Structures are given as C-alpha cells and as structure tokens.
XYZ file of C-alpha atoms in Angstrom:
515
model
C -27.368 71.404 36.103
C -27.633 73.691 39.161
C -25.483 73.138 42.204
C -28.216 71.452 44.286
C -28.991 68.951 41.550
C -25.280 68.303 41.102
C -24.853 67.593 44.829
C -27.853 65.236 44.829
C -26.527 63.442 41.745
C -23.054 63.115 43.281
C -24.537 61.741 46.506
C -26.600 59.244 44.514
C -23.493 58.019 42.685
C -21.527 57.784 45.945
C -24.278 55.793 47.656
C -24.581 53.473 44.641
C -20.838 52.827 44.652
C -20.880 52.227 48.397
C -23.760 49.771 48.084
C -21.906 47.912 45.344
C -18.795 47.703 47.503
C -20.788 46.477 50.487
C -22.395 43.658 48.511
C -20.662 40.394 49.197
C -21.094 36.867 47.837
C -22.580 34.238 50.120
C -20.323 31.361 51.165
C -21.238 27.796 52.112
C -18.472 25.550 53.445
C -19.920 22.035 53.376
C -17.710 19.860 55.582
C -18.213 16.093 55.893
C -16.735 14.165 58.812
C -14.558 11.115 58.057
C -15.376 11.049 54.336
C -12.543 9.699 52.224
C -11.531 10.544 48.689
C -13.215 7.422 47.301
C -16.520 7.615 49.233
C -18.421 9.117 46.301
C -19.805 8.357 42.850
C -18.058 11.524 41.616
C -14.528 10.358 40.711
C -11.826 12.352 42.479
C -8.699 10.755 41.045
C -7.304 11.788 37.672
C -6.094 9.600 34.823
C -2.878 10.230 32.886
C -4.667 12.948 30.883
C -5.882 14.783 33.982
C -9.476 13.637 33.532
C -11.651 12.065 36.277
C -11.029 8.324 36.468
C -13.591 5.909 37.899
C -12.621 3.210 40.395
C -14.738 0.376 41.825
C -15.727 2.322 44.951
C -17.197 5.082 42.760
C -19.752 2.519 41.597
C -20.714 1.497 45.149
C -21.639 4.942 46.488
C -24.508 7.135 45.256
C -23.789 10.863 45.426
C -25.663 12.519 42.544
C -25.469 15.971 44.116
C -21.697 15.787 44.415
C -21.688 14.886 40.727
C -23.969 17.854 40.083
C -21.701 20.222 42.036
C -18.580 18.875 40.304
C -20.170 19.455 36.895
C -20.646 23.114 37.864
C -17.167 23.640 39.239
C -13.687 22.356 39.924
C -12.521 19.302 41.844
C -9.009 18.617 43.141
C -7.405 15.180 42.886
C -4.712 16.165 45.423
C -6.525 17.932 48.242
C -5.270 17.379 51.776
C -6.703 17.655 55.242
C -4.819 16.514 58.327
C -5.174 12.854 59.245
C -7.653 13.396 62.112
C -10.450 15.891 62.677
C -9.574 18.609 65.216
C -6.273 19.603 63.532
C -8.129 20.095 60.242
C -10.983 22.031 61.828
C -8.590 24.409 63.548
C -6.557 24.790 60.327
C -9.677 25.615 58.328
C -10.540 28.351 60.789
C -7.085 29.962 61.124
C -5.233 29.200 57.868
C -2.314 27.483 59.589
C -0.769 24.045 59.317
C -1.335 21.986 62.476
C 2.422 21.846 63.077
C 2.252 25.604 63.614
C -0.909 25.879 65.733
C 0.077 22.666 67.566
C -3.364 21.117 67.759
C -1.979 17.951 66.197
C -4.473 15.310 67.376
C -8.214 14.976 67.849
C -9.332 16.721 71.038
C -10.743 14.413 73.699
C -13.527 16.563 75.181
C -12.947 16.101 78.915
C -9.295 15.340 79.494
C -5.946 15.905 77.804
C -5.236 13.061 75.366
C -1.824 12.681 76.954
C -3.617 11.427 80.074
C -6.315 9.306 78.460
C -3.871 7.577 76.127
C -2.282 5.989 79.185
C -5.336 3.708 79.177
C -4.705 2.491 75.640
C -0.913 2.468 75.430
C 1.982 1.638 77.745
C 2.932 4.699 79.841
C 6.278 4.864 78.068
C 4.405 5.417 74.793
C 1.896 7.973 76.057
C 4.653 9.937 77.772
C 6.190 10.580 74.358
C 3.273 12.901 73.446
C 4.554 16.506 73.541
C 3.435 17.953 76.900
C 2.648 21.359 75.384
C 0.620 20.188 72.388
C -2.442 22.407 71.883
C -5.173 20.355 73.553
C -7.171 23.534 74.223
C -7.742 24.160 70.516
C -9.049 27.502 69.251
C -9.405 30.499 71.532
C -11.464 33.665 71.318
C -8.361 35.771 70.711
C -7.352 33.766 67.616
C -7.761 35.093 64.093
C -10.562 32.968 62.634
C -12.426 32.764 59.364
C -15.885 33.449 60.895
C -14.615 36.390 62.935
C -13.109 38.013 59.831
C -16.366 37.479 57.949
C -18.522 38.790 60.794
C -16.461 41.967 60.988
C -17.026 42.374 57.236
C -20.804 42.385 57.690
C -21.631 38.730 57.178
C -24.156 36.690 59.148
C -21.893 33.843 60.284
C -23.644 30.534 60.878
C -22.335 27.288 62.311
C -24.515 24.177 61.981
C -23.360 20.722 63.092
C -20.111 19.387 64.508
C -17.615 21.871 65.960
C -14.929 20.017 67.957
C -12.703 23.104 68.041
C -11.858 22.849 71.762
C -12.598 20.766 74.870
C -15.290 21.339 77.455
C -15.130 24.540 79.513
C -12.712 26.234 77.127
C -13.579 29.279 74.996
C -13.566 27.411 71.722
C -16.109 24.856 72.929
C -18.822 27.295 71.826
C -18.503 28.512 68.214
C -20.132 31.796 69.288
C -16.818 32.669 70.949
C -14.923 32.192 67.681
C -16.818 34.610 65.445
C -20.065 32.810 64.662
C -23.329 34.705 65.149
C -25.295 31.461 65.253
C -24.449 28.037 66.646
C -26.695 25.056 66.072
C -25.460 21.703 67.427
C -21.780 22.629 67.820
C -19.960 21.692 71.021
C -16.813 19.990 72.347
C -17.345 16.416 71.187
C -16.874 14.900 67.760
C -19.590 12.267 67.397
C -23.287 11.980 68.216
C -24.636 9.483 70.709
C -27.144 8.552 68.019
C -28.231 9.726 64.572
C -31.874 8.926 65.325
C -34.412 11.485 66.467
C -36.358 8.627 68.034
C -33.377 8.223 70.371
C -33.119 11.988 70.894
C -29.749 12.021 69.077
C -28.008 10.254 71.931
C -29.753 11.097 75.185
C -28.523 8.509 77.667
C -25.454 7.584 75.611
C -22.563 6.248 77.681
C -19.992 6.705 74.911
C -17.157 8.829 76.299
C -16.531 10.327 72.854
C -20.193 11.246 72.206
C -23.102 12.945 73.908
C -26.585 14.118 72.910
C -26.334 16.668 70.112
C -27.375 20.055 71.581
C -30.017 22.534 70.364
C -32.179 19.952 68.573
C -34.714 19.162 71.288
C -37.662 19.976 69.017
C -36.804 16.892 66.948
C -36.593 14.516 69.931
C -38.888 11.549 69.525
C -39.398 12.221 65.821
C -38.599 9.770 63.053
C -35.833 11.925 61.584
C -32.144 11.330 60.880
C -29.608 13.793 62.319
C -28.328 14.773 58.861
C -31.828 15.853 57.842
C -32.464 17.781 61.060
C -29.241 19.762 60.613
C -30.150 20.512 57.001
C -33.541 21.917 58.042
C -31.813 24.116 60.620
C -29.290 25.377 58.060
C -32.043 26.316 55.603
C -33.890 28.220 58.337
C -30.737 30.169 59.245
C -30.088 31.040 55.596
C -33.622 32.454 55.425
C -33.021 34.599 58.512
C -29.864 36.063 56.989
C -31.595 36.801 53.691
C -34.546 38.388 55.481
C -32.080 40.648 57.262
C -30.491 41.546 53.886
C -27.122 40.249 55.030
C -24.670 38.059 53.122
C -24.163 34.754 54.913
C -21.212 32.536 55.705
C -22.544 29.055 56.500
C -20.262 26.445 58.025
C -22.400 23.356 57.298
C -20.427 20.820 59.303
C -22.086 17.412 59.350
C -21.546 14.835 62.069
C -22.005 12.267 59.295
C -20.336 10.082 58.317
C -18.569 9.586 61.666
C -19.404 6.513 63.733
C -21.742 5.212 65.099
C -22.541 3.647 61.751
C -26.329 3.734 61.809
C -28.381 3.152 58.699
C -30.295 6.101 57.295
C -33.604 4.348 56.508
C -34.312 6.676 53.577
C -31.576 4.986 51.551
C -31.220 1.482 52.985
C -32.856 -0.169 49.947
C -30.038 1.099 47.704
C -27.288 -1.027 49.297
C -27.079 -4.792 49.489
C -24.412 -7.456 49.613
C -22.013 -5.930 52.141
C -21.700 -6.118 55.919
C -24.398 -4.224 57.858
C -21.900 -1.589 58.983
C -20.633 -0.944 55.434
C -24.199 -0.703 54.153
C -25.060 1.725 56.974
C -21.992 3.807 56.097
C -23.142 4.013 52.466
C -26.595 5.230 53.512
C -24.963 7.947 55.607
C -22.929 9.036 52.580
C -26.081 9.265 50.477
C -27.889 11.153 53.247
C -25.053 13.676 53.356
C -25.319 14.034 49.584
C -29.067 14.676 49.827
C -28.311 17.456 52.318
C -25.964 19.033 49.778
C -28.640 18.865 47.096
C -31.293 20.268 49.425
C -29.118 23.289 50.218
C -28.363 23.923 46.536
C -32.080 23.682 45.735
C -32.897 26.021 48.619
C -30.576 28.833 47.549
C -31.841 28.369 43.992
C -35.426 28.791 45.199
C -34.404 31.892 47.150
C -32.799 33.385 44.061
C -29.272 33.618 45.493
C -27.564 30.547 43.984
C -25.615 32.646 41.460
C -24.252 34.731 44.330
C -23.287 31.760 46.516
C -19.926 29.986 46.441
C -20.006 26.387 47.705
C -16.903 24.639 49.016
C -17.199 20.885 49.652
C -14.517 18.930 51.511
C -13.756 16.201 54.056
C -11.957 16.714 57.366
C -9.648 13.675 57.141
C -9.321 10.379 55.326
C -12.188 7.935 55.061
C -13.195 5.707 57.947
C -15.428 3.108 56.332
C -15.720 0.294 58.921
C -13.267 -2.278 57.601
C -10.922 -2.152 60.641
C -7.759 -2.003 58.531
C -5.605 1.028 59.311
C -2.773 0.216 56.929
C -4.294 -1.889 54.162
C -5.778 -1.067 50.761
C -9.531 -1.531 50.984
C -11.897 1.221 52.133
C -9.954 3.961 50.293
C -8.680 1.854 47.378
C -6.544 2.444 45.402
C -5.185 4.637 48.208
C -3.601 2.908 51.175
C -4.757 3.368 54.757
C -7.611 5.391 56.217
C -8.376 7.998 58.888
C -5.477 8.483 61.297
C -2.911 6.741 59.118
C 0.316 8.058 57.632
C -0.788 6.856 54.196
C -2.617 8.847 51.515
C -5.937 7.288 52.524
C -5.553 8.968 55.907
C -5.336 12.536 54.652
C -6.394 12.912 51.011
C -10.030 14.052 50.809
C -12.674 15.070 48.260
C -12.786 18.750 47.356
C -15.155 20.636 45.049
C -15.585 24.384 44.568
C -18.507 25.712 42.539
C -20.997 28.537 42.313
C -24.514 27.456 43.276
C -25.698 28.282 39.773
C -23.284 29.016 36.944
C -23.735 32.410 35.281
C -20.575 33.866 33.690
C -22.280 37.261 33.575
C -22.717 37.422 37.337
C -20.474 40.103 38.870
C -19.148 37.841 41.629
C -18.436 35.056 39.165
C -16.626 37.466 36.854
C -14.345 38.423 39.739
C -13.941 34.814 40.883
C -14.408 32.520 37.879
C -14.529 28.745 38.242
C -14.153 26.510 35.197
C -17.140 24.132 35.135
C -16.521 20.376 35.145
C -12.769 20.810 35.570
C -10.161 18.942 37.590
C -6.888 20.256 38.999
C -3.913 18.120 39.984
C -2.093 20.855 41.883
C -2.268 20.546 45.672
C -4.888 22.183 47.870
C -5.081 21.995 51.653
C -7.564 22.613 54.435
C -5.607 25.680 55.545
C -5.996 27.242 52.089
C -9.655 28.016 52.826
C -9.034 31.139 54.906
C -6.934 33.080 52.351
C -8.996 31.787 49.416
C -12.377 32.766 50.854
C -11.139 36.096 52.190
C -9.943 36.905 48.672
C -13.383 36.046 47.252
C -15.121 38.277 49.811
C -12.473 41.036 49.603
C -11.676 40.720 53.287
C -8.259 41.760 54.543
C -6.324 39.377 56.771
C -4.271 41.010 59.559
C -0.665 41.284 58.421
C 0.490 40.039 61.817
C -1.285 36.703 61.326
C 1.213 33.964 60.505
C -0.460 31.963 57.764
C 0.466 28.849 55.786
C -2.471 28.719 53.369
C -2.348 29.675 49.690
C -5.033 31.357 47.580
C -6.602 28.865 45.189
C -8.526 31.318 43.010
C -6.187 31.115 40.015
C -6.487 27.325 39.995
C -10.284 27.576 40.194
C -10.160 29.831 37.131
C -8.075 27.347 35.132
C -4.882 29.392 35.341
C -1.389 28.240 36.184
C 0.108 29.950 39.201
C 3.905 29.859 39.206
C 3.987 30.810 42.900
C 1.813 27.878 43.989
C 3.645 25.277 46.091
C 2.654 21.641 45.563
C 3.701 20.585 49.053
C 1.952 19.229 52.131
C 3.212 18.585 55.668
C 1.294 16.385 58.120
C 2.819 16.259 61.592
C 1.418 13.681 64.033
C 3.486 13.234 67.224
C 0.838 10.958 68.796
C -0.131 7.266 69.014
C -3.163 6.058 67.093
C -5.542 3.087 67.358
C -3.237 0.786 69.272
C -0.180 1.644 67.197
C 2.778 3.809 68.089
C 2.423 6.100 65.111
C 4.407 9.300 65.979
C 5.142 10.316 62.392
C 5.606 13.225 60.037
C 4.837 13.012 56.326
C 6.134 15.448 53.729
C 4.942 15.509 50.146
C 6.597 17.570 47.442
C 5.252 17.002 43.938
C 5.209 13.314 43.074
C 7.377 12.320 46.038
C 6.421 11.579 49.631
C 8.539 10.743 52.653
C 7.335 9.313 55.981
C 9.489 9.642 59.080
C 8.545 7.556 62.157
C 10.016 8.945 65.342
C 10.030 5.941 67.682
C 11.468 3.491 65.163
C 15.193 3.140 64.752
C 17.566 2.694 61.849
C 16.273 2.340 58.284
C 12.762 1.485 59.546
C 12.287 5.156 60.339
C 12.101 6.100 56.665
C 9.680 5.414 53.841
C 9.925 7.048 50.426
C 7.362 6.777 47.646
C 6.826 8.116 44.140
C 3.060 8.558 44.114
C 2.876 9.150 40.380
C 4.025 5.572 39.814
C 2.830 4.057 43.092
C -0.381 5.649 44.374
C -0.916 2.730 46.782
C 2.442 3.350 48.527
C 3.501 -0.275 48.103
C 7.129 0.171 47.032
C 9.426 1.825 49.597
C 12.258 3.473 47.655
C 14.219 4.778 50.659
C 17.192 2.461 50.167
C 17.116 2.622 46.380
C 17.137 6.446 46.216
C 19.276 7.705 49.148
C 19.899 11.118 47.555
C 16.184 11.727 47.091
C 15.503 10.547 50.632
C 18.123 12.971 51.969
C 16.649 15.846 49.975
C 13.078 15.130 51.112
C 14.123 14.756 54.746
C 16.071 18.032 54.582
C 12.972 19.807 53.252
C 10.790 18.196 55.931
C 13.115 19.282 58.743
C 13.288 22.816 57.332
C 9.477 23.029 57.166
C 9.046 21.749 60.726
C 11.680 24.167 61.991
C 10.000 27.083 60.212
C 6.737 26.225 61.989
C 8.398 25.756 65.377
C 6.796 22.327 65.646
C 6.671 20.141 68.752
C 8.099 16.622 68.780
C 7.829 13.427 70.789
C 9.683 13.770 74.063
C 12.370 11.404 72.824
C 12.940 13.824 69.946
C 12.489 17.067 71.877
C 14.099 19.012 69.074
C 14.742 18.367 65.409
C 18.249 17.029 65.021
C 20.120 17.055 61.752
C 20.876 13.411 62.543
C 17.399 12.481 61.294
C 18.625 13.365 57.802
C 20.369 10.303 56.364
C 24.030 10.983 55.731
C 24.000 14.365 57.481
C-alpha cells in the first residue's frame, strides 16, 4: 500500500470511529401527572418472591401499553418521586433531592405560596413556611438534563406540562433550561380544559390553570388534550430524525391531573363508579394510548431498537376520592398525592428499549432484562445520572448530585454501592392540614417526623415489609430503631443544608428521641 492510499485508509477508519462515537441512543422520558402506583393494569407491587402481584385496582384500570412496555423491560416496586409535582420535576432535571434544591412544594404560578397559603390556613400556620424556600424553581444557570443532552448533540424536545418555575422567571419557558423545542410548557400545572372544543381552557377562571399554549390549531376540534400532545410529539420526533439528530423527548402529560374530564374515546369501558372516578379512569387509558402510539411511531420509523423509554409518575395518585390519609385510591398503600404516606410518593416506573434486540449496540452497552421487577429503590433524581451514563454524557464534577445510576439494576445485577434510602422533606401545609413533615425510608423501615406536633405525636415508625399500609405505628414499641432512623434523617437533612419551618429554624439534636 502506497503512502497516499495508507493516509486515505487511515482517514476512513478515523471518520468511521468518530461517527460511531457520535451516534447516541434516543431517549423518551414519559412522565404522567398525578398517576399513582396502583393506577394501572400492570402490577407494580411485588409478592414475597419478587414477582408482580395483582391487586383489585389493577383490574379496574386498562393500560395495555404499560403492560407491553413492562414485558419488554424492568419495573420497580419501590420507585419514589416527591409528594407533589414541582419538587419532582426540578429533581428530574437536576439530579438533586428537593431538600437540597429547596423547591419543596408545588409552585403557584403567580405568587409565592407563602403568601397564598394565608388564604387557606391561619397566618400562624402559613408563617411557618421557610421564607427562603425555592419558589422560583429552575434557572437558566442550573445544570439540567436537557442542557447536558443538547450540548452533546441531541435535539431536546419538551411536550406538555412544565411547571418548573413561576410566571416571569427564567424557568417558566423550557427553552431557557436546555430544550430546543417547547410545546405546551409554561408556569402552571393544570389545563383549564382537556377538550379542544373548549380550546383547552380559554376563558378558564381557575387560578391554578390557564389555556394550554401553542395548541391553537386544535381549538374548536373534537380532540382530547392527551391526543393533541401526542400528535405534536410525533411530529417533533420526525423533525429530529429528518435532521439526523438523536432526540431527547420529555413527554410530560398534563393528564391525569384535575379537572377530571372524561376522555370520550374510552368512556364505554368504565361503569359502576362515580362520574369523577370513571373520568379519571378514561384519562389513564388515554395516557396509555399515547404511550402505545409513541412506541408504534418509533417502530414505524425504524428507531425503536435505538430508543430507551423511561415511564414514571411525578407524585402519588390523586384519584378523586377526597381522602388524603385513608386507604382507598392507592390501596393497599395509604394516602395519596401530597401525603406523608407511601401513596403520596411511590409511583410507577418502567424502563425498556422500544424494541428488544440483544444484538443492538446500544442495548449491549445498556442491557435491560425483559419482564423483570426490582425491589431496590429508585428515585426521580436518579434519572439524570442514569440517562447521562446511557448517552455517555459527562456531568460537571462541580454539580452536587444526589441521584444514583440505575443501569446495573436494569441489567439484573446487584450493586453493592446502591443505597436503598429515600428522603422526602415537606416543610409546608397541605390541603387544609398542617403537614410540615419529613419522611425517611431506609430499607424496610420508614420514619415520619411532623414538625408542628409535640411530644410522641411527632413520630411515626413503620416496617413496610410487614405493614405496607402503614397502619401500625411502632415508635413506642421500638425506641432504639426510632432513635437510629431519626439520627439518619437528621444527618441526611444536614448534609443537604435543608430549610425548616420557622419554628424549627435549624435541626436540633433534640428531635432525636433520647438524645
């Protein structure tokens, strides 16, 4: 081989290697609003053998595409988001626990919650909210998942609910946080209406909701919001593929958040419950159809094998039964959205490749055991490190992160470094109750500390392996375990430099029984 041919051959090899390195898998994060662990026909709880176990609610809902996705991948029986939406959404974007980033409550779009809660609670209660809690949410200078992906060459797409920041702040617009495309994302967390015939809320007087932006072409049409967002997501995927770019799609549905309005496509499937519960079920099935439509679309486009799909909820379920602390809408879990119980923060989670092919290069690097279930813990703030690992994206070393990489668990491996712990810090009131709590789970045990209570009423201790419904408070029976769990909780809060109710302006060792 002469020197010229050798140079050409070497250049060809170098370019081929470079192209291979530049190729990245596509990512879809499919986020459902207010969907609880039990709001699906795909069982998410495990039996004593670690296998999916059906419960009565699994027979009420119809989610065949969640079942399909679960059969292709892994589901977690202990996956946690924070107990309300904005803290989870910020945590997903920056890989931090809400106690660290301090956005610890849902963000009211037009005024600091500390001010608006004076309308719902006595001033003495509202004034306990930490004055410096992060009401402004995400900022353009923050390290975010979409910004990291955009810098790595991805087309970053947001479709649906954002609720990252209030009005007139940087994070109100997802384009300021690293997304190349924003369809329907803004400062509020619920639509004025799900109906195109009502222009998705034009004229709504609900302070928490407004007309969904960017969807004017559907106004007046007989179309449900979930379907309109799905059509927009498919169109944006096509644009990315036509540009020969890998895509990161944040498919963030407004469903199944209130208002509970029946999706007429599925109304015939649900009878015998209250109108609001039947409407909620149709919204669940509509969300599931969206999932199936996206899987079918990437299959048609020939990129399903190269596309990782992550499915999760942003907080506990909120089926309209009006019981914050009981066992009903999330049974056998106790409580629902906003609550200190498992029903308030345990959510469905599935990870799967769009089409399983063990010979695919991306799937070889990031294997997922089909139809598997893990009982280790996963959290909403694990998404950033996990997805960056999949896409071979480096996270700035200066970024203080709480998330763990879940790849080994996806692959069916045991990871000795994995921590089965979860902290949920909520120094706020909720739905007419003076909540102000922190929960700490470590393995089978969970402790709840309520700041504004006094004496023994401040503490609740549960063994969730034996008592998943949190019905038997063991705080008095196991004082040593309570002391240990409270010590761990205080240490974790201190490490994150958390904020506390004004009455508890700093963590005192006196909150640890016997200290």
